PDB file of C-alpha atoms in Angstrom:
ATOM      1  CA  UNK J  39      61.597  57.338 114.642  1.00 50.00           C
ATOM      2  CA  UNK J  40      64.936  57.221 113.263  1.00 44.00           C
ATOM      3  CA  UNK J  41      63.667  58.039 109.722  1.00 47.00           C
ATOM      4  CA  UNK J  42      61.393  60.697 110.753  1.00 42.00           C
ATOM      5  CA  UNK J  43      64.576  62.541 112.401  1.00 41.00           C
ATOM      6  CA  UNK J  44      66.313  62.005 109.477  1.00 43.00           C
ATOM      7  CA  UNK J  45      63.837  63.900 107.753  1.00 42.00           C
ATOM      8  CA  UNK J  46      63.606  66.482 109.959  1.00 42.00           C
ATOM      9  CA  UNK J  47      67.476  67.539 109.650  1.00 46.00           C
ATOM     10  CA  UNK J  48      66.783  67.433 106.080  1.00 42.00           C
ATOM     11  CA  UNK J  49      63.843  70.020 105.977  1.00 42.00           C
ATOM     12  CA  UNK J  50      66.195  72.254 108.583  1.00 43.00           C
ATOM     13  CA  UNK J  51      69.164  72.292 106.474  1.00 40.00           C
ATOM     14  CA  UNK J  52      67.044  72.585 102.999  1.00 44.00           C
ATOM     15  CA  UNK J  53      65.093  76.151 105.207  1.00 40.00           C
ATOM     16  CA  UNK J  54      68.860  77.037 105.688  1.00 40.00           C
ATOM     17  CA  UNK J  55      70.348  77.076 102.314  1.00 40.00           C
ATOM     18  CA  UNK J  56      67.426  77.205 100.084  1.00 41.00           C
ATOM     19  CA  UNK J  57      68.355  80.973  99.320  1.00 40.00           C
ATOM     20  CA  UNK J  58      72.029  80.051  98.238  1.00 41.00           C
ATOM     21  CA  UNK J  59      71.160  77.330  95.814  1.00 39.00           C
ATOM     22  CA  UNK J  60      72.512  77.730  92.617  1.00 39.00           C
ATOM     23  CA  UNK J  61      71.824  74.517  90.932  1.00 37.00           C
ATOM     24  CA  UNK J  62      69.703  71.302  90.420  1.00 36.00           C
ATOM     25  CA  UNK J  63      71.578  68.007  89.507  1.00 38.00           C
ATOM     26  CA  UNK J  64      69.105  64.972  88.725  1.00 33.00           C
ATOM     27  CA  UNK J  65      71.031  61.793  87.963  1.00 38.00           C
ATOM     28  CA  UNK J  66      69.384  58.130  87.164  1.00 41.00           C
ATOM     29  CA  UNK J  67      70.554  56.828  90.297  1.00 42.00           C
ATOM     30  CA  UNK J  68      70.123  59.564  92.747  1.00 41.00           C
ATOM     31  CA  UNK J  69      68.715  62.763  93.155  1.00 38.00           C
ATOM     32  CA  UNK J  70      71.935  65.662  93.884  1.00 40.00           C
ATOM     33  CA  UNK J  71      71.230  69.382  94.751  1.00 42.00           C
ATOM     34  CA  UNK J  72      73.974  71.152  95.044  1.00 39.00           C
ATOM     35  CA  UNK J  73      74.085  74.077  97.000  1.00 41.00           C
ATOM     36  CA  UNK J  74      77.229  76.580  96.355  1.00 39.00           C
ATOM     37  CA  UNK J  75      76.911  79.720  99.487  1.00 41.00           C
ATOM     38  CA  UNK J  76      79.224  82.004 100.187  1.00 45.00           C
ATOM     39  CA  UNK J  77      80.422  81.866 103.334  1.00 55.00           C
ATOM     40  CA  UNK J  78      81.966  84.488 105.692  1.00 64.00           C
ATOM     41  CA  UNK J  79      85.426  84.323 106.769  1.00 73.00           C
ATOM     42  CA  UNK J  80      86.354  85.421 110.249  1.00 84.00           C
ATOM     43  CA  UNK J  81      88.061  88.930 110.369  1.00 87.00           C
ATOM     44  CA  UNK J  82      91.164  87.218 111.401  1.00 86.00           C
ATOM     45  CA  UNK J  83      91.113  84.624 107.968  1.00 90.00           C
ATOM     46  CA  UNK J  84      89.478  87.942 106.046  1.00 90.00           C
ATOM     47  CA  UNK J  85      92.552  90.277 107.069  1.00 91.00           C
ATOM     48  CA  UNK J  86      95.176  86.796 105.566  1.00 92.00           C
ATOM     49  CA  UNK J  87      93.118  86.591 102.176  1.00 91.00           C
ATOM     50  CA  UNK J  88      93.293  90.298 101.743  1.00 92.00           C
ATOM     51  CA  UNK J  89      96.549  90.700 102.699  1.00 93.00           C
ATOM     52  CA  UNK J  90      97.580  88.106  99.922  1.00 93.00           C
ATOM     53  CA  UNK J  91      95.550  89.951  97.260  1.00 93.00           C
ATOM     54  CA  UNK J  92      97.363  92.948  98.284  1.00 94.00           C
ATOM     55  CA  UNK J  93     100.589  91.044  98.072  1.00 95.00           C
ATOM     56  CA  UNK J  94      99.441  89.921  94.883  1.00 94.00           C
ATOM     57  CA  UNK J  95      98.280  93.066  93.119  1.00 93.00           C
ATOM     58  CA  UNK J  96     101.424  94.965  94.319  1.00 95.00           C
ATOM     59  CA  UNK J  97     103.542  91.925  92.429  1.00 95.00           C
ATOM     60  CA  UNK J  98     101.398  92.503  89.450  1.00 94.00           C
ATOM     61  CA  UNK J  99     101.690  96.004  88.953  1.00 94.00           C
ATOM     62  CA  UNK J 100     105.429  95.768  89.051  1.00 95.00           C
ATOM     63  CA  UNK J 101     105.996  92.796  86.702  1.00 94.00           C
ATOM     64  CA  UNK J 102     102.982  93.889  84.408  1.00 93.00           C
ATOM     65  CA  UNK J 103     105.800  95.779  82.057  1.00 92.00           C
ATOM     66  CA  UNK J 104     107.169  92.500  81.036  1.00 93.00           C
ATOM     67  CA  UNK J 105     103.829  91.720  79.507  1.00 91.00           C
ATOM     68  CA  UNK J 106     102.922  95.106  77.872  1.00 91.00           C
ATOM     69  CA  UNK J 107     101.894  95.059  74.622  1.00 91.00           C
ATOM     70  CA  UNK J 108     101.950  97.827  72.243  1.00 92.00           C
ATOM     71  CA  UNK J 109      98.798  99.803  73.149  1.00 92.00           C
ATOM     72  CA  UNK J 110     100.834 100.175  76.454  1.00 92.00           C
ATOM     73  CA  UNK J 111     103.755 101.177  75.106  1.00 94.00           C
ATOM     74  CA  UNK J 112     102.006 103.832  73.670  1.00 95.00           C
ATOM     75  CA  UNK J 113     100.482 104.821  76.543  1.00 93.00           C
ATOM     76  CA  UNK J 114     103.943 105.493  78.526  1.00 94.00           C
ATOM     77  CA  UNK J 115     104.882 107.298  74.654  1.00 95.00           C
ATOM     78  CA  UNK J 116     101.953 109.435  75.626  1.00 95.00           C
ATOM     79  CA  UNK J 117     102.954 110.084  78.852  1.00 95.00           C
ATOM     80  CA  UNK J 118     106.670 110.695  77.921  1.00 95.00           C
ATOM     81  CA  UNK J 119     106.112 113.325  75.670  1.00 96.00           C
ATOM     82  CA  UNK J 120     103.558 114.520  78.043  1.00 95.00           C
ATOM     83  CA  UNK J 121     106.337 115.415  80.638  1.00 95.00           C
ATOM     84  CA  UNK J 122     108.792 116.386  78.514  1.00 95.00           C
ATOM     85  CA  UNK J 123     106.489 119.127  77.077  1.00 96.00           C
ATOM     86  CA  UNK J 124     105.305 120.281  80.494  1.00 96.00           C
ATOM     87  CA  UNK J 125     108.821 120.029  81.804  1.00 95.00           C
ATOM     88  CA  UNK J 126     110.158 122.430  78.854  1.00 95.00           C
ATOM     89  CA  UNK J 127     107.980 125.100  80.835  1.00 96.00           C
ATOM     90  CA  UNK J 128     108.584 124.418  84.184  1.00 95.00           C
ATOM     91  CA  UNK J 129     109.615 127.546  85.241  1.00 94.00           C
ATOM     92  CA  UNK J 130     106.975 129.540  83.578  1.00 95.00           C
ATOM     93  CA  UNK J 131     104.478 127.504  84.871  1.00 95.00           C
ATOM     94  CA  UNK J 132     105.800 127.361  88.662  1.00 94.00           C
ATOM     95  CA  UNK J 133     105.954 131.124  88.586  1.00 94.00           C
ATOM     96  CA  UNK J 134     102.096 131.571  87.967  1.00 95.00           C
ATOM     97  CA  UNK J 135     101.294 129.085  90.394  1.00 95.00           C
ATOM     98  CA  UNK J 136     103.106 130.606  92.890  1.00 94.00           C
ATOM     99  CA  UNK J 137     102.037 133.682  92.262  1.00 93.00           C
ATOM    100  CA  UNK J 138      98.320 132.763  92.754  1.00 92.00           C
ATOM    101  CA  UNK J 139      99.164 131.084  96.248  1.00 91.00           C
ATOM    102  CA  UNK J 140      97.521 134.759  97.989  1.00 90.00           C
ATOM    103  CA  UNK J 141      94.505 134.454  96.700  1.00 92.00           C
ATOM    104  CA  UNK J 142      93.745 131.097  97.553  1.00 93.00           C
ATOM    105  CA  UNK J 143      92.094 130.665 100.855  1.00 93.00           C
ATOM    106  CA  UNK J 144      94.524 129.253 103.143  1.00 91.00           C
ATOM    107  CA  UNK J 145      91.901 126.631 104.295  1.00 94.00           C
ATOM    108  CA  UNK J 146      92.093 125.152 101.078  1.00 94.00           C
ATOM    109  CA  UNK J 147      95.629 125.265 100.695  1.00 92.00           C
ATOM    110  CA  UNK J 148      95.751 123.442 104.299  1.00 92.00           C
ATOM    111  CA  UNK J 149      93.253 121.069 103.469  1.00 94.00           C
ATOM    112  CA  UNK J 150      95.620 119.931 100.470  1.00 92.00           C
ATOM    113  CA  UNK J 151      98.407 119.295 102.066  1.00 92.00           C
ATOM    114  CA  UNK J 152      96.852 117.397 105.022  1.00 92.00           C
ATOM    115  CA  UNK J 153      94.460 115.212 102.642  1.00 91.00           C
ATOM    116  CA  UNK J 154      97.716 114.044 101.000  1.00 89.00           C
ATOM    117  CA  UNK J 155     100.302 113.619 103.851  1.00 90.00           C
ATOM    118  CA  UNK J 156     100.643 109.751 104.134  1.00 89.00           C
ATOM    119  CA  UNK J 157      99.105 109.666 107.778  1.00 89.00           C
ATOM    120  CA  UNK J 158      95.821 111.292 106.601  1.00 90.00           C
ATOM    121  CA  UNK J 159      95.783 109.308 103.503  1.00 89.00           C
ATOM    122  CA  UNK J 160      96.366 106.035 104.901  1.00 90.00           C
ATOM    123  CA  UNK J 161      93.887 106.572 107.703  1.00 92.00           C
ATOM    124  CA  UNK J 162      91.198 107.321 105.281  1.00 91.00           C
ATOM    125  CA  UNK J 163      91.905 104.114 103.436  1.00 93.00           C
ATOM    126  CA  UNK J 164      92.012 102.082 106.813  1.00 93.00           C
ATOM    127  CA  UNK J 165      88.459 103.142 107.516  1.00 94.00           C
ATOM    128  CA  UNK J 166      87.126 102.448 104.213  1.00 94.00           C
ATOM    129  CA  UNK J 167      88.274  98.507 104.298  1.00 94.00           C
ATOM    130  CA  UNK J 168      88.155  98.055 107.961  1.00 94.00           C
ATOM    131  CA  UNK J 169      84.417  99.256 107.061  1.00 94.00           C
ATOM    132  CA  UNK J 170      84.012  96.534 104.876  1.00 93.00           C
ATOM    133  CA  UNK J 171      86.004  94.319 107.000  1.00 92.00           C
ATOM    134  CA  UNK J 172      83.839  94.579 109.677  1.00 93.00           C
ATOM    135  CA  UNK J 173      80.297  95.136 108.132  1.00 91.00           C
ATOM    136  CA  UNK J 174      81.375  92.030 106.019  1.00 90.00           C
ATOM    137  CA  UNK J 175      80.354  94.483 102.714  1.00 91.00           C
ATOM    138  CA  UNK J 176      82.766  92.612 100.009  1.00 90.00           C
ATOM    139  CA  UNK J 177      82.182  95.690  97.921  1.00 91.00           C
ATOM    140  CA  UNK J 178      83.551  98.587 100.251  1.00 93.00           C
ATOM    141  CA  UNK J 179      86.179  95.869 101.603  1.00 93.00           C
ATOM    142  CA  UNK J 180      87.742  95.370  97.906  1.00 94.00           C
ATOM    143  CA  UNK J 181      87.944  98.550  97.638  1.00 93.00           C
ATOM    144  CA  UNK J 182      89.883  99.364 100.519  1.00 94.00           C
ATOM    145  CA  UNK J 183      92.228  96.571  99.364  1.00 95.00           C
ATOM    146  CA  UNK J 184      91.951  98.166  95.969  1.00 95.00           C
ATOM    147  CA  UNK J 185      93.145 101.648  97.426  1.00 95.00           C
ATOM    148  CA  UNK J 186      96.159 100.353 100.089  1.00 95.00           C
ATOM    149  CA  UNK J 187      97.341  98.148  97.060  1.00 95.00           C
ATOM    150  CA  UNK J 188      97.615 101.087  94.509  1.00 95.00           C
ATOM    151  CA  UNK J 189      98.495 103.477  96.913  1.00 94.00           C
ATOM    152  CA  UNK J 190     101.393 101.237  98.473  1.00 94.00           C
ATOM    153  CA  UNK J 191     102.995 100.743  95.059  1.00 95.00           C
ATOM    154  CA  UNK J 192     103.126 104.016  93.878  1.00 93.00           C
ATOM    155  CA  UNK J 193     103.918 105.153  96.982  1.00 91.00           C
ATOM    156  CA  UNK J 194     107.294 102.905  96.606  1.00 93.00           C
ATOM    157  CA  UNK J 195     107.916 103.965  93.272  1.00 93.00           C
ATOM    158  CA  UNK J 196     107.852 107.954  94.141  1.00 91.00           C
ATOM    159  CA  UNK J 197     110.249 107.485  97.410  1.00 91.00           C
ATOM    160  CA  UNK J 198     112.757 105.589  95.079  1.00 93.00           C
ATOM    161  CA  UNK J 199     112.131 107.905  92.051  1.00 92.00           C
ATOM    162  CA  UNK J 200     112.596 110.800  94.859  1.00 92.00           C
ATOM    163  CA  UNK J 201     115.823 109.704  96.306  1.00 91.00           C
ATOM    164  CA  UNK J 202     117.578 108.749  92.373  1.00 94.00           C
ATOM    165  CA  UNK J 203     116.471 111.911  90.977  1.00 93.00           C
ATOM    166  CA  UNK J 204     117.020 114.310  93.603  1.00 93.00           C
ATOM    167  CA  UNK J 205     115.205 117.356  91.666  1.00 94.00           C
ATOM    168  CA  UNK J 206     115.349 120.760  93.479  1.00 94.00           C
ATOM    169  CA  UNK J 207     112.124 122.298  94.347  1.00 95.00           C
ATOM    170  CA  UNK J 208     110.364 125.239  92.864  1.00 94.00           C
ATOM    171  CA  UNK J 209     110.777 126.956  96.059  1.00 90.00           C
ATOM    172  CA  UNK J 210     114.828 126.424  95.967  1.00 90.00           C
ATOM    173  CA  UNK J 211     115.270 129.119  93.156  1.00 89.00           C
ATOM    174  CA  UNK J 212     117.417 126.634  91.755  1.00 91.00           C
ATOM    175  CA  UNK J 213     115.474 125.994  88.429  1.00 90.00           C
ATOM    176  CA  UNK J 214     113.618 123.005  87.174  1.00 93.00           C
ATOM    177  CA  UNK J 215     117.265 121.539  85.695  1.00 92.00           C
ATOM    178  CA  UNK J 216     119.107 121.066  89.138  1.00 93.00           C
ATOM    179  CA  UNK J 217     119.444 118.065  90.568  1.00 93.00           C
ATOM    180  CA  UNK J 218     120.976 116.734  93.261  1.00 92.00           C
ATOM    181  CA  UNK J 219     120.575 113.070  93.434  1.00 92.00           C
ATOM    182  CA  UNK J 220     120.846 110.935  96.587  1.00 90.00           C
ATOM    183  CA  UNK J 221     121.000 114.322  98.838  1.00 86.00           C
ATOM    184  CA  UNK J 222     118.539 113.020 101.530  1.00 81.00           C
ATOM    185  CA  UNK J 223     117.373 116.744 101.748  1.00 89.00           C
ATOM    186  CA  UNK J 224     113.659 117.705 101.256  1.00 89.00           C
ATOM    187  CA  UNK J 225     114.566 120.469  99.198  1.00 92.00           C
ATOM    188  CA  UNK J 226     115.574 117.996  96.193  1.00 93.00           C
ATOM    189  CA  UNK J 227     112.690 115.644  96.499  1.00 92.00           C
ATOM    190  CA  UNK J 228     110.187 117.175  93.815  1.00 93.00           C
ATOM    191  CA  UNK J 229     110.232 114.793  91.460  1.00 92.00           C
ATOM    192  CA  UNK J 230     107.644 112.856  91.644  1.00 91.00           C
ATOM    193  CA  UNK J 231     105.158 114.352  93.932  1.00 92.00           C
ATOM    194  CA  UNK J 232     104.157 112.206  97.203  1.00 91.00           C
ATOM    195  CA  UNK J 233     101.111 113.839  98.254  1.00 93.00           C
ATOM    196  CA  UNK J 234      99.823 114.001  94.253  1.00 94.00           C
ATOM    197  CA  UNK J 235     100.389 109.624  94.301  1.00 94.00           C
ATOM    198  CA  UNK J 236      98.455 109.213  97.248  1.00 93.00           C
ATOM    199  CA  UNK J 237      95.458 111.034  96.539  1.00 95.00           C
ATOM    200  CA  UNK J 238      95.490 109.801  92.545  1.00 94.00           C
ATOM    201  CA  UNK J 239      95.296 106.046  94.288  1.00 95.00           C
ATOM    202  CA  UNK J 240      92.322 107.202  96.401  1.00 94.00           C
ATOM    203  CA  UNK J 241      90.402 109.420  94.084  1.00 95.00           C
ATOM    204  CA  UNK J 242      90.983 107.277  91.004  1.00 95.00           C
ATOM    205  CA  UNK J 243      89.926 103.849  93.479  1.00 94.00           C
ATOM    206  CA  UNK J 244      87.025 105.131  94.851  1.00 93.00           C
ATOM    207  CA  UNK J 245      85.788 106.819  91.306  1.00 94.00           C
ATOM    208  CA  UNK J 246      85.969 103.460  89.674  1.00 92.00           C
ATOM    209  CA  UNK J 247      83.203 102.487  92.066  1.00 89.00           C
ATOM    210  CA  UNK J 248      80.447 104.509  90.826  1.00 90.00           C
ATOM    211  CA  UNK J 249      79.381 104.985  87.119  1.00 89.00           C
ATOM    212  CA  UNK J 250      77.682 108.104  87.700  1.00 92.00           C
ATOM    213  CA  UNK J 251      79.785 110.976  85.591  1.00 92.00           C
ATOM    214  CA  UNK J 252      78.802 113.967  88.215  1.00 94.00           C
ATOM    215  CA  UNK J 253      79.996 112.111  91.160  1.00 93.00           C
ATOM    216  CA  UNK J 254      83.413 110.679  89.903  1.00 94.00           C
ATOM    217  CA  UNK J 255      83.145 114.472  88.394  1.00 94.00           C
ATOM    218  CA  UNK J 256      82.938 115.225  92.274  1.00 94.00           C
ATOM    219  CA  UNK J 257      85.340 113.258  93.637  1.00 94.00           C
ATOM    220  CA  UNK J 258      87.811 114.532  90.899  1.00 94.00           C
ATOM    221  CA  UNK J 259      87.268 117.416  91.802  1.00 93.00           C
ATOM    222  CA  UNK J 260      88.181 117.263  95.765  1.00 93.00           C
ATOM    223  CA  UNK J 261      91.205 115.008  94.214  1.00 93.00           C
ATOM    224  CA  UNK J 262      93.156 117.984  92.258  1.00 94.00           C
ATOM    225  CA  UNK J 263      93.124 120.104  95.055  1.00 95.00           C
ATOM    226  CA  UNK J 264      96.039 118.631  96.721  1.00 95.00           C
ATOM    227  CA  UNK J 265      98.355 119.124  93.715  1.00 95.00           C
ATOM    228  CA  UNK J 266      97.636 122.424  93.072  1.00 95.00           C
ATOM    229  CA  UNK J 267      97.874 123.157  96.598  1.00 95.00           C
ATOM    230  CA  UNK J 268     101.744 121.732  96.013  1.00 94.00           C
ATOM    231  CA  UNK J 269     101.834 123.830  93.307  1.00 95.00           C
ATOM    232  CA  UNK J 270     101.074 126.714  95.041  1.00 95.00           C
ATOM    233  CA  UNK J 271     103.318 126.093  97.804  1.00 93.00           C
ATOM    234  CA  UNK J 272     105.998 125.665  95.246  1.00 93.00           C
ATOM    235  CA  UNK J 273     106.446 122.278  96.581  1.00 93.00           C
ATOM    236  CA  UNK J 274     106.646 120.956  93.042  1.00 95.00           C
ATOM    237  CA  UNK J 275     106.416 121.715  89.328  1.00 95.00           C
ATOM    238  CA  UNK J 276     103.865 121.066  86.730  1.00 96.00           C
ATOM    239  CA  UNK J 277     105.227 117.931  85.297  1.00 96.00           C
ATOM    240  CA  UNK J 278     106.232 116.660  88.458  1.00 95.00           C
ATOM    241  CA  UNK J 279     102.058 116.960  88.983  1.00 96.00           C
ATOM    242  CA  UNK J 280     101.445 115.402  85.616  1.00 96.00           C
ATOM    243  CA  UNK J 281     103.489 112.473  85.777  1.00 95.00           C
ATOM    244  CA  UNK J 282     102.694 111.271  89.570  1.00 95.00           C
ATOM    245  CA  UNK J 283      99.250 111.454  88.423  1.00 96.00           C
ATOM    246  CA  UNK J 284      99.525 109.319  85.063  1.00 96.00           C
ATOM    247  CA  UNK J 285     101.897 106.840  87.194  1.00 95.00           C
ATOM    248  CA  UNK J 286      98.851 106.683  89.783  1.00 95.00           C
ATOM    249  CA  UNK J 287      95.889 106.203  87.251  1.00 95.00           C
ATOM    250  CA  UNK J 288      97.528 103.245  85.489  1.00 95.00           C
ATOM    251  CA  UNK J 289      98.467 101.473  88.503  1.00 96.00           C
ATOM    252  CA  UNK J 290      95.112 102.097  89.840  1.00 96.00           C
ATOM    253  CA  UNK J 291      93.778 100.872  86.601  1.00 95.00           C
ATOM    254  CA  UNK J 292      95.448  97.921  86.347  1.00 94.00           C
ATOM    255  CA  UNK J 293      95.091  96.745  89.877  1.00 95.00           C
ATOM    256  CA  UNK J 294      91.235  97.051  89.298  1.00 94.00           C
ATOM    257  CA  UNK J 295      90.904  94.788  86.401  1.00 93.00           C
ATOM    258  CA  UNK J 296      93.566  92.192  88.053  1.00 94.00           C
ATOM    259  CA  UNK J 297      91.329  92.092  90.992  1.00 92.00           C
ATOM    260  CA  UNK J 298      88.272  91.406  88.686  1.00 89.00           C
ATOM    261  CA  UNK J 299      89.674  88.695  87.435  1.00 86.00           C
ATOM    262  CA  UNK J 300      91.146  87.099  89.970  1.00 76.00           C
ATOM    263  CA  UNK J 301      89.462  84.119  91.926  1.00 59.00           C
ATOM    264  CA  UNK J 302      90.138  84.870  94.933  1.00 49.00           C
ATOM    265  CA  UNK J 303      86.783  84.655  96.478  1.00 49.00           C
ATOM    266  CA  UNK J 304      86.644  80.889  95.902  1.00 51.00           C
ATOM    267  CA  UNK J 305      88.497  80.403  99.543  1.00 47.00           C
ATOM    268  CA  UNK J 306      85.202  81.668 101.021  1.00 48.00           C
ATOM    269  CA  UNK J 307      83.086  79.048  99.192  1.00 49.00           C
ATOM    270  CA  UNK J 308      81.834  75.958 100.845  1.00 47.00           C
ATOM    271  CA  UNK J 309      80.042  73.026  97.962  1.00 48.00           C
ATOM    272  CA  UNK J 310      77.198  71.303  99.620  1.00 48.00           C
ATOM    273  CA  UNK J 311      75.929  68.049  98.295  1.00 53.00           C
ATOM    274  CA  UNK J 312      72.708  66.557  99.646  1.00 51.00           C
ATOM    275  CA  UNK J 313      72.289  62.751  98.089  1.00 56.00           C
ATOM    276  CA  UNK J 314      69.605  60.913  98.595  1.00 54.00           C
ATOM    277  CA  UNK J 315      68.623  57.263  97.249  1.00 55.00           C
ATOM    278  CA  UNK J 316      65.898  55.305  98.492  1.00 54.00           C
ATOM    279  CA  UNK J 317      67.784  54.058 101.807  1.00 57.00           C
ATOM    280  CA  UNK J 318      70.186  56.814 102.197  1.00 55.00           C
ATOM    281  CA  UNK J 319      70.081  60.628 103.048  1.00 53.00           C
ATOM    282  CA  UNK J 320      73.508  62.759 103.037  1.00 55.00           C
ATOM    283  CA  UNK J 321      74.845  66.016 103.487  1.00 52.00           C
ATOM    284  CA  UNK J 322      78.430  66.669 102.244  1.00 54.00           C
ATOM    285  CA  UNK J 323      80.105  70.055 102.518  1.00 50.00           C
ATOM    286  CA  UNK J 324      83.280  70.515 100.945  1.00 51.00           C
ATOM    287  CA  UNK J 325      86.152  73.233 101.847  1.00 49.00           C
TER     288      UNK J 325
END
């Protein structure tokens, strides 16, 4: 009797994990399957492994400089010259784009500044991972991680890049050369732009999820509309634009291919073992 039960909890646990197996292991003294499956964390352990990877990718992204190699380098060259080109016509450029602000439906214009204001922003990338979170989708759930991480350190890099270089707005009449560093006003906060950072993070995150061209095309294209709506406003110049969105696409970048290679995952793994010999039958599972 005691045998036959013993082969009964076999049978159940094999009808159990027989989906997950990933391997066969035959050995001269005893036959091993091994049996890796993923297994769920609660929401509470979920929300502690995620909010290490976040910890984790926001470290990254600010000591990644001190392991830049030269393709980087170039990169930032790129983007350098980039701004310093499209800063040389600042005020040429800020004048058109103001100047088109009354034929642009206000709708528009509203729906770009409230897409981008850190609230609205951060609430949309709250749903997406508590989606994931909850629906236990690892896909949608990374990439909420994948958008609070990006968006969290370029967020901190704009408010201190805000506050040291204290550029006057468009809308000042003060010119794209006067600043005013450390003035705690809004008026000479336009360099870089806020609302362009935080919808770069979440257009740039959630287009790296599809391969399709016409929808990233798509989401792209609901992305720009907050910093021309800046633009419009006079909010902030061209290169202000420019750079918070090269500063947002890297980090975004780089955070994405960190996260692909990082292990992470193996926390939710649980090995099985089942060993059997001709008078024993085991089941290990190891944490």
């Amino acid at each position: 009797m005691k045998r036959v039960f013993i082969l009964f909890q076999f049978l159940l646990f094999n009808f159990i994990f027989s989906q997950k197996a990933d391997s066969l292991v035959i050995t001269n003294q005893s036959i091993t399957d091994t049996l890796i499956i993923s297994k769920k964390n609660s929401i509470g352990r979920q929300l502690v492994v995620d909010g290490k990877q976040i910890f984790n990718n926001m470290a990254h992204s600010y000591l990644s400089p001190f392991s830049w190699k030269k393709d980087n380098w170039i990169d930032v060259g790129g983007v350098a010259l980039g701004t310093v080109l499209l800063y040389s016509v600042d005020n040429n450029t800020s004048q058109y784009f103001i100047d088109q602000s009354g034929k642009v439906p206000s709708v528009i214009k509203k729906f770009g500044y409230y897409f981008g204001s850190p609230q609205n922003n951060y609430g949309i990338t709250s749903v997406v991972y508590l989606t994931g979170l909850f629906t236990k989708n690892d896909k949608i759930r990374d990439t909420g991680v994948l958008m609070i991480s990006s968006a969290t350190t370029a967020g901190l890099i704009q408010t201190l890049s805000k506050t040291l270089v204290g550029r006057a707005r468009p809308g000042t009449g003060e010119g794209k050369s006067y600043f005013k560093p450390f003035s705690g006003q809004a008026e000479y906060r336009s360099f870089p732009s806020g609302h362009t950072v935080l919808v770069s993070t979440t257009m740039f995150a959630l287009a790296k999820q599809f391969s399709n061209p016409w929808v990233k095309a798509g989401i792209y294209s609901v992305g720009f509309i907050t910093p021309l709506s800046r633009m419009w406003e006079g909010a902030h110049f061209f290169s202000d634009i420019f750079l918070s969105t090269a500063i947002s696409y890297f980090i975004v970048d780089g955070t994405y291919r960190y996260m692909q290679k990082n292990e992470y995952r193996k926390e939710k793994k649980i090995s099985w073992k089942v060993n059997m010999s001709p008078n024993m039958l085991g089941l290990n599972g190891t944490f």
